[in-house]
Amino acid sequence: MKRPLLHPAPDELKLESILYALADPVRLEIVRRLAGGDCPLKCSAAAPQHLPKSTMSHHFQILREAGLISSERRGTEVVNTLRLAEIDQRFPGVLGTILTAAKPLECPDAKPST
Amino acid sequence: MKRPLLHPAPDELKLESILYALADPVRLEIVRRLAGGDCPLKCSAAAPQHLPKSTMSHHFQILREAGLISSERRGTEVVNTLRLAEIDQRFPGVLGTILTAAKPLECPDAKPST
């Protein structure tokens, strides 16, 4: 049996943990993509790069434990949703201004436009 | 001769570095105090706790290299100023919303009020 996916309650959210989770370019890009989507995203769709699965799992775990995302197992996939409303209620404007300031992560596989 | 204190130019500021620098409760408190002061603060006044001098130097170095503070040697002291205007121009609203959301760090030496 798989371990349960643990999520902090809204009153357990810590500003420092949220900032730490967003201080990594890959995690910031995951959150940016989740914020831009109209619906929950599978890990495979939210992940910005072809990183090892274990690396991505670690990034999603940090985001989940900081309270930034809610993760739900559906069959073999994990579907993630941004906890934007809860975070904005606890720390007004913080996530919104960070996401506005965040540039999309450049894909290292992309060829430079000449 | 002391090593020069290096500061990134405004166009070298990185959002991830700023978030990482603010993701530590001691550094967040230093920035909160610098933002609340009307004038530059000496390290000894901006530091929230009686931490070892080497630990505090490391925290100020991370803040300086992220571009959050400007440090200037004056005699035997280093005087620090928050680079609020430059950061706000580059990443509008980010630092302001974080500082509004940040609670003052509780001093471990303080006696609980009964």
Short mmCIF file of N, CA and C in Angstrom, two decimals, chain A residues 15-16 19-20 22-25 28 91-94 97-98 101-102, chain B residues 15-16 19-20 22-25 28 91-94 97-98 101-102:
data_model
loop_
_atom_site.label_atom_id
_atom_site.label_comp_id
_atom_site.label_asym_id
_atom_site.label_seq_id
_atom_site.Cartn_x
_atom_site.Cartn_y
_atom_site.Cartn_z
N LEU A 15 5.26 30.82 6.08
CA LEU A 15 5.77 31.67 5.00
C LEU A 15 7.16 31.22 4.55
N GLU A 16 8.04 30.92 5.50
CA GLU A 16 9.40 30.52 5.15
C GLU A 16 9.41 29.25 4.29
N LEU A 19 8.35 30.16 0.75
CA LEU A 19 9.41 30.86 0.03
C LEU A 19 10.52 29.89 -0.36
N TYR A 20 10.87 28.97 0.57
CA TYR A 20 11.91 27.99 0.26
C TYR A 20 11.48 27.11 -0.92
N LEU A 22 9.52 27.84 -3.31
CA LEU A 22 9.49 28.60 -4.57
C LEU A 22 10.88 29.10 -4.98
N ALA A 23 11.89 28.88 -4.14
CA ALA A 23 13.24 29.40 -4.42
C ALA A 23 14.02 28.52 -5.38
N ASP A 24 13.39 27.51 -5.92
CA ASP A 24 14.05 26.62 -6.88
C ASP A 24 13.41 26.83 -8.26
N PRO A 25 14.20 27.01 -9.31
CA PRO A 25 13.61 27.32 -10.62
C PRO A 25 12.65 26.25 -11.15
N LEU A 28 9.43 26.53 -9.01
CA LEU A 28 8.73 27.77 -9.37
C LEU A 28 8.00 27.59 -10.70
N PHE A 91 -1.56 34.47 3.36
CA PHE A 91 -0.49 35.43 3.06
C PHE A 91 -0.90 36.26 1.84
N PRO A 92 -1.75 37.27 2.04
CA PRO A 92 -2.36 37.97 0.90
C PRO A 92 -1.33 38.55 -0.08
N GLY A 93 -1.52 38.22 -1.34
CA GLY A 93 -0.72 38.81 -2.41
C GLY A 93 0.64 38.18 -2.64
N VAL A 94 1.13 37.37 -1.69
CA VAL A 94 2.50 36.86 -1.81
C VAL A 94 2.66 35.99 -3.06
N THR A 97 2.08 37.94 -6.52
CA THR A 97 3.16 38.82 -6.99
C THR A 97 4.38 38.01 -7.43
N ILE A 98 4.65 36.90 -6.73
CA ILE A 98 5.80 36.05 -7.12
C ILE A 98 5.55 35.44 -8.49
N ALA A 101 6.00 37.91 -11.19
CA ALA A 101 7.41 38.25 -11.40
C ALA A 101 8.20 37.12 -12.02
N ALA A 102 7.69 35.89 -11.91
CA ALA A 102 8.45 34.72 -12.38
C ALA A 102 8.40 34.61 -13.90
N LEU B 15 14.97 36.31 -8.96
CA LEU B 15 13.84 36.07 -8.07
C LEU B 15 14.10 34.88 -7.15
N GLU B 16 14.63 33.79 -7.69
CA GLU B 16 14.87 32.59 -6.87
C GLU B 16 15.85 32.89 -5.73
N LEU B 19 14.03 34.84 -3.03
CA LEU B 19 13.13 33.97 -2.26
C LEU B 19 13.92 33.06 -1.33
N TYR B 20 15.05 32.53 -1.83
CA TYR B 20 15.89 31.67 -0.98
C TYR B 20 16.42 32.46 0.22
N LEU B 22 15.11 34.95 1.68
CA LEU B 22 14.02 35.28 2.61
C LEU B 22 13.38 34.04 3.25
N ALA B 23 13.81 32.85 2.81
CA ALA B 23 13.20 31.60 3.29
C ALA B 23 13.74 31.16 4.65
N ASP B 24 14.58 31.97 5.25
CA ASP B 24 15.14 31.65 6.57
C ASP B 24 14.58 32.64 7.59
N PRO B 25 14.10 32.16 8.74
CA PRO B 25 13.45 33.07 9.70
C PRO B 25 14.37 34.18 10.21
N LEU B 28 14.76 36.68 7.27
CA LEU B 28 13.50 37.39 7.05
C LEU B 28 13.33 38.47 8.12
N PHE B 91 10.87 43.39 -9.37
CA PHE B 91 9.84 42.39 -9.06
C PHE B 91 8.72 43.07 -8.26
N PRO B 92 7.82 43.79 -8.97
CA PRO B 92 6.85 44.64 -8.28
C PRO B 92 5.99 43.89 -7.25
N GLY B 93 5.97 44.44 -6.06
CA GLY B 93 5.08 43.94 -5.02
C GLY B 93 5.58 42.74 -4.24
N VAL B 94 6.60 42.04 -4.76
CA VAL B 94 7.03 40.79 -4.14
C VAL B 94 7.51 41.02 -2.71
N THR B 97 4.69 42.42 -0.21
CA THR B 97 3.69 41.47 0.27
C THR B 97 4.31 40.46 1.24
N ILE B 98 5.57 40.07 0.97
CA ILE B 98 6.25 39.13 1.88
C ILE B 98 6.46 39.79 3.24
N ALA B 101 3.32 39.95 5.17
CA ALA B 101 2.90 38.63 5.67
C ALA B 101 3.80 38.11 6.78
N ALA B 102 5.02 38.64 6.87
CA ALA B 102 6.00 38.11 7.83
C ALA B 102 5.68 38.58 9.24
#
